[in-house]
Amino acid sequence: MRALKAALWRLAQAVPVALMVVVLNFFLLKAVPGDMADVIAGEAGAATPEFMAQLRSQFGDDQPLPAQFIAYVKKVATFDLGWSFRYNASVASLIFDRLAATLLLMGLALLLAVLLGSALGVVAATTRQGWLRRLIGLFATLGFALPAFWLGLMIVVLFTLKLGWLPSSGLDTMGSDAHGWAYLRDVTVHLVMPVGCLAFSYLAMYIRLMHEAVRDVSQLDFVRTARAKGSSRRRQVWRHVVPNALVPVVTLTGVQFGALLSGSVTLETVFAWPGLGQLALAAVSSRDINLLLGLLFVTSLFVVVVNLLTEAVHGWLDPRIEHGARR
Amino acid sequence: MNLPWRSIPLWLGALCLLAIGVAALAAPVLVGSDPLAMVARPYLWPGQNAAHWLGTDMLGRDLWSGLVYGARVSLRIGLEAGVCTALLGLAIGCLAGYFGGWVDNLLMRVTELFQIMPSLIFTLVLVIILGPRVDTLVLGIAATAWPNVARLARGEAQRLAGMEFVQAARVIGMSEARILWVHILPNALMPVLAMLAMLVGHAILTEAALAFLGLSDPNVVSWGSMIGAGRDVLRTAWYMTALPGLAIFFTVAALGLLGGALNDWLNPRRGGLQ
């Protein structure tokens, strides 16, 4: 019962943020120079003022701003995000068709980065070898500095063009009719480079985060107690320090999820991954602002959902955190 | 508290940045006035022709002059966007942390909103609406990068607001604005300054990503736009993509080294498992 109440409270907290996303999106839409009538007139080559006026009344652009806003909210509430003239399809269907591919890519990359990054962070914080700590620190600095999309292009040169080991684009081999295991294998081979590259770009953040978290938790009283009662070093680290150090790792994954998604967007365009990044690129190159705003809206809502989930995991990792009672 | 003069990363980072900065400033002397001029046979590989030691691109433009002029654009956008981000975050964080109450609540909700929206897509939207120019790129990057700074500054301002010297200032009748200006802001500045190198690095990376996606000022060369152009001929001439990427990497890595050293100096923390 308490858990349910806490979950509902969290959900209620997310509502104002989601509403603000809607409001901001509306104003961004209105800030675009020209309106839908201009776009259509531009496509058609010419239009009479009467036709333009008719179009404007059809799209509701001649209404006062508050009325337009209410109409916009009504549309958004039913996930009607407008029409993409580039694809000649509804924005919502375009986005939802591609969401899964992005999630697959991001999910695998995140998993890899969290596991590897946490392990390296723990090693960096607990090792007595100065050179090893410095090496991992250097690795984290360099990881931050490598533009992920450039790294992607370079490994395409190496593994696809020079060595011919891995396919460089798409989610599966185009035109292949493989099923079952053969298809799974095909997708896995296509996943290697994008996932590896994206995971590498996330890695630096997790190394640094885990390093700091382990260092901080190590100084807390209960670790000293564990040490005083004579528990082994291994037990201190893995039983007492690491589970608590994971709390900020989970929190930051939620908070930074928007930034993590941005990394995926650029990388997808390198590997022609059929996800949201491809869509963003197409929207940018054809200046399809409707599509781009739809993307911004859906991904923002998605981040809200991920935040709710990480808060749930948070409570599970650290039961002391009172849900519903924000500091 | 003395600067860690013997820190190798600090020196390495500072010297690299100095070299890149000098090259960017001296670009007209170093490589002539026009990086977009077609000066030689296209597709010259690095080392093939002594006069164009880094080779030429598909239109016969000298890559070395492109890199040097690209440094001007990347560093300028990086610095301006980094400083704007820091100032914006500092202002919002200090106001929220110092006043607390509904001001804090409101500003933090806005911060949350900006943190939730995927930064790159948000920047894309802003830059497309405003049109891709150097100043709109700066604005677009700064407008999405400030929430982390604001959170940091807010924590600092909250801590300062409860301290005795601030209470004393209030007791002697100093105005809120003056307290903010002379006590809160300068003291919250330090941790934000430690972040500045990272912010500049982030801005350079974002500019490169935007240019790679095709959103850059068409009148200037930038490292990102060079990568984007080189990508089309990746199969035959990958050096056109590799070189500007290396330039980005060295610049941001130097900023990272510098930032890490400054951070250790300004926010010292010690300890660990004994």
mmCIF file of C-alpha atoms in Angstrom, chain A:
data_model
loop_
_atom_site.group_PDB
_atom_site.id
_atom_site.type_symbol
_atom_site.label_atom_id
_atom_site.label_comp_id
_atom_site.label_asym_id
_atom_site.label_seq_id
_atom_site.Cartn_x
_atom_site.Cartn_y
_atom_site.Cartn_z
ATOM 1 C CA MET A 1 0.000 0.000 0.000
ATOM 2 C CA ARG A 2 2.783 2.377 0.934
ATOM 3 C CA ALA A 3 4.718 1.447 -2.180
ATOM 4 C CA LEU A 4 1.663 2.138 -4.324
ATOM 5 C CA LYS A 5 1.145 5.483 -2.656
ATOM 6 C CA ALA A 6 4.789 6.364 -3.221
ATOM 7 C CA ALA A 7 4.549 5.376 -6.877
ATOM 8 C CA LEU A 8 1.440 7.510 -7.348
ATOM 9 C CA TRP A 9 3.140 10.445 -5.656
ATOM 10 C CA ARG A 10 6.105 10.127 -8.004
ATOM 11 C CA LEU A 11 3.773 10.020 -10.967
ATOM 12 C CA ALA A 12 2.011 13.147 -9.737
ATOM 13 C CA GLN A 13 5.374 14.899 -9.446
ATOM 14 C CA ALA A 14 6.170 14.082 -13.051
ATOM 15 C CA VAL A 15 2.962 15.668 -14.366
ATOM 16 C CA PRO A 16 4.006 19.345 -14.051
ATOM 17 C CA VAL A 17 7.304 18.659 -15.805
ATOM 18 C CA ALA A 18 5.513 16.880 -18.637
ATOM 19 C CA LEU A 19 3.107 19.824 -18.893
ATOM 20 C CA MET A 20 5.996 22.256 -19.079
ATOM 21 C CA VAL A 21 7.467 20.224 -21.922
ATOM 22 C CA VAL A 22 4.156 20.646 -23.776
ATOM 23 C CA VAL A 23 4.080 24.396 -23.155
ATOM 24 C CA LEU A 24 7.681 24.868 -24.259
ATOM 25 C CA ASN A 25 7.102 22.788 -27.370
ATOM 26 C CA PHE A 26 4.111 24.929 -28.270
ATOM 27 C CA PHE A 27 6.107 28.135 -27.988
ATOM 28 C CA LEU A 28 8.979 26.673 -29.991
ATOM 29 C CA LEU A 29 6.488 25.734 -32.681
ATOM 30 C CA LYS A 30 5.135 29.277 -32.710
ATOM 31 C CA ALA A 31 8.688 30.695 -32.817
ATOM 32 C CA VAL A 32 9.351 29.018 -36.149
ATOM 33 C CA PRO A 33 9.408 31.662 -38.861
ATOM 34 C CA GLY A 34 6.500 31.001 -41.214
ATOM 35 C CA ASP A 35 3.608 28.621 -40.605
ATOM 36 C CA MET A 36 2.128 25.534 -42.193
ATOM 37 C CA ALA A 37 0.389 27.584 -44.875
ATOM 38 C CA ASP A 38 3.754 29.029 -45.928
ATOM 39 C CA VAL A 39 5.214 25.538 -46.147
ATOM 40 C CA ILE A 40 2.400 24.286 -48.361
ATOM 41 C CA ALA A 41 2.495 27.413 -50.514
ATOM 42 C CA GLY A 42 6.254 26.964 -50.840
ATOM 43 C CA GLU A 43 5.813 23.350 -51.928
ATOM 44 C CA ALA A 44 3.163 24.308 -54.431
ATOM 45 C CA GLY A 45 5.290 27.117 -55.851
ATOM 46 C CA ALA A 46 2.609 29.805 -55.643
ATOM 47 C CA ALA A 47 -0.632 30.532 -53.809
ATOM 48 C CA THR A 48 -3.265 33.256 -53.802
ATOM 49 C CA PRO A 49 -3.847 35.232 -50.589
ATOM 50 C CA GLU A 50 -7.374 33.727 -50.417
ATOM 51 C CA PHE A 51 -5.961 30.197 -50.558
ATOM 52 C CA MET A 52 -3.418 31.075 -47.845
ATOM 53 C CA ALA A 53 -6.186 32.454 -45.626
ATOM 54 C CA GLN A 54 -8.226 29.317 -46.207
ATOM 55 C CA LEU A 55 -5.264 27.134 -45.260
ATOM 56 C CA ARG A 56 -4.637 29.198 -42.138
ATOM 57 C CA SER A 57 -8.213 28.826 -40.973
ATOM 58 C CA GLN A 58 -8.020 25.105 -41.762
ATOM 59 C CA PHE A 59 -4.928 24.708 -39.547
ATOM 60 C CA GLY A 60 -6.322 27.075 -36.912
ATOM 61 C CA ASP A 61 -3.454 29.524 -37.380
ATOM 62 C CA ASP A 62 -5.885 32.462 -37.525
ATOM 63 C CA GLN A 63 -7.199 31.763 -34.013
ATOM 64 C CA PRO A 64 -5.969 33.727 -30.969
ATOM 65 C CA LEU A 65 -2.937 32.234 -29.223
ATOM 66 C CA PRO A 66 -4.751 30.756 -26.198
ATOM 67 C CA ALA A 67 -7.241 28.975 -28.467
ATOM 68 C CA GLN A 68 -4.352 27.633 -30.542
ATOM 69 C CA PHE A 69 -2.693 26.424 -27.362
ATOM 70 C CA ILE A 70 -5.809 24.558 -26.207
ATOM 71 C CA ALA A 71 -6.145 22.955 -29.625
ATOM 72 C CA TYR A 72 -2.482 21.965 -29.462
ATOM 73 C CA VAL A 73 -2.833 20.385 -26.001
ATOM 74 C CA LYS A 74 -5.894 18.442 -27.184
ATOM 75 C CA LYS A 75 -3.938 17.088 -30.124
ATOM 76 C CA VAL A 76 -0.894 16.190 -28.046
ATOM 77 C CA ALA A 77 -3.056 14.410 -25.462
ATOM 78 C CA THR A 78 -4.098 11.958 -28.170
ATOM 79 C CA PHE A 79 -0.495 11.700 -29.413
ATOM 80 C CA ASP A 80 -1.338 13.536 -32.597
ATOM 81 C CA LEU A 81 2.011 15.235 -33.168
ATOM 82 C CA GLY A 82 1.284 16.602 -36.602
ATOM 83 C CA TRP A 83 2.278 15.655 -40.106
ATOM 84 C CA SER A 84 5.759 15.265 -41.540
ATOM 85 C CA PHE A 85 5.978 16.656 -45.057
ATOM 86 C CA ARG A 86 9.344 15.049 -45.632
ATOM 87 C CA TYR A 87 8.003 11.536 -45.118
ATOM 88 C CA ASN A 88 4.365 12.238 -45.850
ATOM 89 C CA ALA A 89 3.379 10.328 -42.723
ATOM 90 C CA SER A 90 2.202 11.192 -39.235
ATOM 91 C CA VAL A 91 5.028 12.222 -36.908
ATOM 92 C CA ALA A 92 3.849 9.945 -34.096
ATOM 93 C CA SER A 93 3.896 6.800 -36.248
ATOM 94 C CA LEU A 94 7.334 7.706 -37.653
ATOM 95 C CA ILE A 95 8.726 8.067 -34.159
ATOM 96 C CA PHE A 96 7.147 4.986 -32.618
ATOM 97 C CA ASP A 97 8.307 2.843 -35.541
ATOM 98 C CA ARG A 98 11.891 3.761 -34.742
ATOM 99 C CA LEU A 99 11.843 3.929 -30.968
ATOM 100 C CA ALA A 100 12.600 0.230 -30.479
ATOM 101 C CA ALA A 101 15.807 0.283 -32.526
ATOM 102 C CA THR A 102 17.152 3.211 -30.507
ATOM 103 C CA LEU A 103 16.188 1.550 -27.233
ATOM 104 C CA LEU A 104 17.934 -1.665 -28.230
ATOM 105 C CA LEU A 105 21.109 0.225 -29.094
ATOM 106 C CA MET A 106 21.042 2.400 -25.988
ATOM 107 C CA GLY A 107 20.056 -0.387 -23.617
ATOM 108 C CA LEU A 108 22.883 -2.667 -24.656
ATOM 109 C CA ALA A 109 25.422 0.168 -24.680
ATOM 110 C CA LEU A 110 24.314 1.345 -21.235
ATOM 111 C CA LEU A 111 24.519 -2.158 -19.817
ATOM 112 C CA LEU A 112 28.029 -2.601 -21.159
ATOM 113 C CA ALA A 113 29.164 0.843 -20.032
ATOM 114 C CA VAL A 114 27.747 0.488 -16.510
ATOM 115 C CA LEU A 115 29.298 -2.935 -15.949
ATOM 116 C CA LEU A 116 32.704 -2.083 -17.383
ATOM 117 C CA GLY A 117 32.791 1.493 -16.109
ATOM 118 C CA SER A 118 31.807 0.493 -12.570
ATOM 119 C CA ALA A 119 34.402 -2.251 -12.512
ATOM 120 C CA LEU A 120 37.143 0.112 -13.687
ATOM 121 C CA GLY A 121 35.953 2.773 -11.240
ATOM 122 C CA VAL A 122 36.129 0.317 -8.331
ATOM 123 C CA VAL A 123 39.597 -0.750 -9.393
ATOM 124 C CA ALA A 124 40.752 2.869 -9.700
ATOM 125 C CA ALA A 125 39.423 3.731 -6.238
ATOM 126 C CA THR A 126 40.723 0.695 -4.397
ATOM 127 C CA THR A 127 44.004 -0.186 -6.065
ATOM 128 C CA ARG A 128 47.267 0.470 -4.284
ATOM 129 C CA GLN A 129 49.102 0.741 -7.585
ATOM 130 C CA GLY A 130 49.425 4.414 -8.419
ATOM 131 C CA TRP A 131 50.142 3.799 -12.091
ATOM 132 C CA LEU A 132 46.964 1.744 -12.516
ATOM 133 C CA ARG A 133 44.849 4.509 -10.975
ATOM 134 C CA ARG A 134 46.481 7.120 -13.183
ATOM 135 C CA LEU A 135 46.051 4.936 -16.252
ATOM 136 C CA ILE A 136 42.326 4.534 -15.644
ATOM 137 C CA GLY A 137 42.059 8.268 -14.947
ATOM 138 C CA LEU A 138 43.812 9.031 -18.228
ATOM 139 C CA PHE A 139 41.518 6.618 -20.031
ATOM 140 C CA ALA A 140 38.483 8.444 -18.622
ATOM 141 C CA THR A 141 39.841 11.832 -19.718
ATOM 142 C CA LEU A 142 40.563 10.595 -23.227
ATOM 143 C CA GLY A 143 37.165 8.893 -23.433
ATOM 144 C CA PHE A 144 35.485 12.235 -22.749
ATOM 145 C CA ALA A 145 37.503 13.914 -25.493
ATOM 146 C CA LEU A 146 36.846 11.462 -28.329
ATOM 147 C CA PRO A 147 33.846 12.570 -30.392
ATOM 148 C CA ALA A 148 31.741 9.394 -30.580
ATOM 149 C CA PHE A 149 30.667 9.965 -34.173
ATOM 150 C CA TRP A 150 34.273 10.395 -35.281
ATOM 151 C CA LEU A 151 35.341 7.251 -33.432
ATOM 152 C CA GLY A 152 32.481 5.481 -35.222
ATOM 153 C CA LEU A 153 33.706 6.626 -38.625
ATOM 154 C CA MET A 154 37.256 5.567 -37.814
ATOM 155 C CA ILE A 155 36.305 2.060 -36.714
ATOM 156 C CA VAL A 156 34.210 1.748 -39.874
ATOM 157 C CA VAL A 157 37.379 2.511 -41.833
ATOM 158 C CA LEU A 158 39.280 -0.120 -39.866
ATOM 159 C CA PHE A 159 36.798 -2.965 -39.454
ATOM 160 C CA THR A 160 34.683 -2.585 -42.568
ATOM 161 C CA LEU A 161 36.799 -0.963 -45.241
ATOM 162 C CA LYS A 162 40.261 -2.308 -44.347
ATOM 163 C CA LEU A 163 39.593 -5.618 -42.620
ATOM 164 C CA GLY A 164 36.114 -6.387 -43.915
ATOM 165 C CA TRP A 165 35.075 -8.042 -40.636
ATOM 166 C CA LEU A 166 31.902 -6.192 -39.704
ATOM 167 C CA PRO A 167 29.003 -4.586 -41.556
ATOM 168 C CA SER A 168 28.939 -0.829 -41.151
ATOM 169 C CA SER A 169 25.314 0.118 -41.604
ATOM 170 C CA GLY A 170 21.792 -0.812 -40.700
ATOM 171 C CA LEU A 171 20.260 -3.267 -38.272
ATOM 172 C CA ASP A 172 20.266 -6.303 -40.546
ATOM 173 C CA THR A 173 21.460 -7.276 -44.000
ATOM 174 C CA MET A 174 19.232 -5.595 -46.528
ATOM 175 C CA GLY A 175 17.187 -8.013 -48.616
ATOM 176 C CA SER A 176 18.192 -11.068 -46.605
ATOM 177 C CA ASP A 177 15.385 -13.464 -45.713
ATOM 178 C CA ALA A 178 17.130 -15.094 -42.745
ATOM 179 C CA HIS A 179 14.929 -16.321 -39.895
ATOM 180 C CA GLY A 180 15.390 -17.510 -36.349
ATOM 181 C CA TRP A 181 18.986 -17.980 -35.248
ATOM 182 C CA ALA A 182 20.448 -16.858 -38.548
ATOM 183 C CA TYR A 183 18.577 -13.556 -38.262
ATOM 184 C CA LEU A 184 19.623 -13.118 -34.645
ATOM 185 C CA ARG A 185 23.220 -13.677 -35.655
ATOM 186 C CA ASP A 186 22.868 -11.163 -38.462
ATOM 187 C CA VAL A 187 21.517 -8.509 -36.078
ATOM 188 C CA THR A 188 24.212 -9.273 -33.510
ATOM 189 C CA VAL A 189 26.950 -8.728 -36.077
ATOM 190 C CA HIS A 190 25.363 -5.423 -37.032
ATOM 191 C CA LEU A 191 25.153 -4.427 -33.367
ATOM 192 C CA VAL A 192 28.831 -4.885 -32.524
ATOM 193 C CA MET A 193 30.234 -1.599 -33.781
ATOM 194 C CA PRO A 194 27.386 0.790 -32.847
ATOM 195 C CA VAL A 195 27.008 -0.688 -29.360
ATOM 196 C CA GLY A 196 30.755 -0.830 -28.750
ATOM 197 C CA CYS A 197 31.205 2.746 -29.880
ATOM 198 C CA LEU A 198 28.276 4.120 -27.886
ATOM 199 C CA ALA A 199 29.334 2.179 -24.789
ATOM 200 C CA PHE A 200 32.826 3.616 -25.107
ATOM 201 C CA SER A 201 31.421 7.124 -25.221
ATOM 202 C CA TYR A 202 29.427 6.477 -22.012
ATOM 203 C CA LEU A 203 32.302 4.720 -20.276
ATOM 204 C CA ALA A 204 34.255 7.782 -19.131
ATOM 205 C CA MET A 205 31.304 9.124 -17.148
ATOM 206 C CA TYR A 206 30.742 5.852 -15.296
ATOM 207 C CA ILE A 207 34.415 5.366 -14.475
ATOM 208 C CA ARG A 208 34.652 8.826 -12.979
ATOM 209 C CA LEU A 209 31.350 8.510 -11.147
ATOM 210 C CA MET A 210 32.094 5.112 -9.627
ATOM 211 C CA HIS A 211 35.609 6.170 -8.692
ATOM 212 C CA GLU A 212 34.283 9.142 -6.740
ATOM 213 C CA ALA A 213 31.370 7.234 -5.219
ATOM 214 C CA VAL A 214 33.603 4.414 -3.945
ATOM 215 C CA ARG A 215 36.043 6.944 -2.556
ATOM 216 C CA ASP A 216 33.260 8.800 -0.734
ATOM 217 C CA VAL A 217 31.499 5.723 0.634
ATOM 218 C CA SER A 218 34.821 4.272 1.818
ATOM 219 C CA GLN A 219 35.107 7.085 4.335
ATOM 220 C CA LEU A 220 31.737 6.475 5.968
ATOM 221 C CA ASP A 221 31.423 5.112 9.497
ATOM 222 C CA PHE A 222 29.917 1.753 8.639
ATOM 223 C CA VAL A 223 32.893 0.915 6.444
ATOM 224 C CA ARG A 224 35.209 1.797 9.294
ATOM 225 C CA THR A 225 33.136 -0.444 11.559
ATOM 226 C CA ALA A 226 33.464 -3.275 9.065
ATOM 227 C CA ARG A 227 37.184 -2.708 8.980
ATOM 228 C CA ALA A 228 37.380 -2.574 12.786
ATOM 229 C CA LYS A 229 35.548 -5.827 13.247
ATOM 230 C CA GLY A 230 38.106 -7.414 10.962
ATOM 231 C CA SER A 231 36.199 -8.186 7.789
ATOM 232 C CA SER A 232 38.434 -8.836 4.835
ATOM 233 C CA ARG A 233 39.263 -6.119 2.349
ATOM 234 C CA ARG A 234 37.440 -7.934 -0.390
ATOM 235 C CA ARG A 235 34.320 -8.149 1.771
ATOM 236 C CA GLN A 236 34.586 -4.476 2.714
ATOM 237 C CA VAL A 237 34.664 -3.474 -0.925
ATOM 238 C CA TRP A 238 32.104 -5.798 -2.455
ATOM 239 C CA ARG A 239 29.679 -6.204 0.440
ATOM 240 C CA HIS A 240 29.760 -2.750 2.032
ATOM 241 C CA VAL A 241 31.101 -0.168 -0.383
ATOM 242 C CA VAL A 242 30.019 -1.161 -3.885
ATOM 243 C CA PRO A 243 26.255 -1.598 -3.291
ATOM 244 C CA ASN A 244 26.105 1.860 -1.738
ATOM 245 C CA ALA A 245 28.319 3.407 -4.372
ATOM 246 C CA LEU A 246 25.887 2.168 -7.026
ATOM 247 C CA VAL A 247 23.176 4.542 -5.771
ATOM 248 C CA PRO A 248 24.611 7.681 -7.441
ATOM 249 C CA VAL A 249 25.364 5.640 -10.573
ATOM 250 C CA VAL A 250 21.684 4.779 -10.931
ATOM 251 C CA THR A 251 20.601 8.324 -10.074
ATOM 252 C CA LEU A 252 22.868 9.900 -12.623
ATOM 253 C CA THR A 253 21.802 7.478 -15.337
ATOM 254 C CA GLY A 254 18.271 8.774 -14.841
ATOM 255 C CA VAL A 255 19.229 12.438 -14.594
ATOM 256 C CA GLN A 256 21.591 12.307 -17.573
ATOM 257 C CA PHE A 257 19.379 10.098 -19.713
ATOM 258 C CA GLY A 258 18.627 12.990 -22.042
ATOM 259 C CA ALA A 259 22.333 13.567 -22.588
ATOM 260 C CA LEU A 260 22.893 9.843 -23.119
ATOM 261 C CA LEU A 261 20.183 9.850 -25.759
ATOM 262 C CA SER A 262 21.934 12.721 -27.526
ATOM 263 C CA GLY A 263 25.033 10.557 -27.896
ATOM 264 C CA SER A 264 22.935 7.868 -29.509
ATOM 265 C CA VAL A 265 21.438 10.337 -31.992
ATOM 266 C CA THR A 266 24.756 11.304 -33.600
ATOM 267 C CA LEU A 267 26.103 7.784 -33.580
ATOM 268 C CA GLU A 268 23.014 6.366 -35.274
ATOM 269 C CA THR A 269 23.588 8.629 -38.246
ATOM 270 C CA VAL A 270 27.092 7.180 -38.630
ATOM 271 C CA PHE A 271 25.908 3.577 -38.703
ATOM 272 C CA ALA A 272 22.656 4.232 -40.592
ATOM 273 C CA TRP A 273 20.895 2.709 -37.582
ATOM 274 C CA PRO A 274 17.127 2.774 -38.237
ATOM 275 C CA GLY A 275 16.338 4.667 -35.034
ATOM 276 C CA LEU A 276 15.466 8.148 -33.810
ATOM 277 C CA GLY A 277 18.864 9.550 -34.761
ATOM 278 C CA GLN A 278 18.268 8.804 -38.428
ATOM 279 C CA LEU A 279 14.936 10.526 -38.136
ATOM 280 C CA ALA A 280 16.549 13.556 -36.493
ATOM 281 C CA LEU A 281 19.115 13.775 -39.284
ATOM 282 C CA ALA A 282 16.424 13.624 -41.958
ATOM 283 C CA ALA A 283 14.412 16.259 -40.099
ATOM 284 C CA VAL A 284 17.453 18.535 -39.873
ATOM 285 C CA SER A 285 18.484 18.187 -43.487
ATOM 286 C CA SER A 286 14.975 18.899 -44.774
ATOM 287 C CA ARG A 287 14.259 21.466 -42.026
ATOM 288 C CA ASP A 288 11.177 19.458 -41.012
ATOM 289 C CA ILE A 289 10.503 21.293 -37.765
ATOM 290 C CA ASN A 290 7.268 19.410 -37.050
ATOM 291 C CA LEU A 291 9.127 16.126 -37.000
ATOM 292 C CA LEU A 292 11.978 17.537 -34.938
ATOM 293 C CA LEU A 293 9.624 18.989 -32.322
ATOM 294 C CA GLY A 294 7.769 15.674 -32.201
ATOM 295 C CA LEU A 295 11.089 13.973 -31.527
ATOM 296 C CA LEU A 296 11.926 16.456 -28.806
ATOM 297 C CA PHE A 297 8.533 15.885 -27.196
ATOM 298 C CA VAL A 298 8.558 12.084 -27.282
ATOM 299 C CA THR A 299 12.167 11.753 -26.135
ATOM 300 C CA SER A 300 11.519 14.220 -23.289
ATOM 301 C CA LEU A 301 8.537 12.188 -22.103
ATOM 302 C CA PHE A 302 10.682 9.123 -22.380
ATOM 303 C CA VAL A 303 13.298 10.656 -20.119
ATOM 304 C CA VAL A 304 10.546 11.431 -17.590
ATOM 305 C CA VAL A 305 9.529 7.759 -17.612
ATOM 306 C CA VAL A 306 13.132 6.618 -17.203
ATOM 307 C CA ASN A 307 13.497 9.005 -14.277
ATOM 308 C CA LEU A 308 10.476 7.423 -12.599
ATOM 309 C CA LEU A 309 11.989 3.987 -13.125
ATOM 310 C CA THR A 310 15.403 4.920 -11.761
ATOM 311 C CA GLU A 311 13.746 6.368 -8.682
ATOM 312 C CA ALA A 312 12.064 3.013 -8.140
ATOM 313 C CA VAL A 313 15.403 1.201 -8.485
ATOM 314 C CA HIS A 314 16.882 3.799 -6.192
ATOM 315 C CA GLY A 315 14.464 2.893 -3.413
ATOM 316 C CA TRP A 316 15.263 -0.759 -3.880
ATOM 317 C CA LEU A 317 19.032 -0.156 -3.669
ATOM 318 C CA ASP A 318 18.773 2.097 -0.670
ATOM 319 C CA PRO A 319 15.653 1.442 1.431
ATOM 320 C CA ARG A 320 16.432 4.409 3.667
ATOM 321 C CA ILE A 321 15.327 6.789 0.935
ATOM 322 C CA GLU A 322 11.831 7.886 1.891
ATOM 323 C CA HIS A 323 9.636 7.977 -1.150
ATOM 324 C CA GLY A 324 7.260 10.829 -1.424
ATOM 325 C CA ALA A 325 9.166 12.885 1.114
ATOM 326 C CA ARG A 326 11.451 15.053 -0.926
ATOM 327 C CA ARG A 327 14.031 17.032 0.908
#
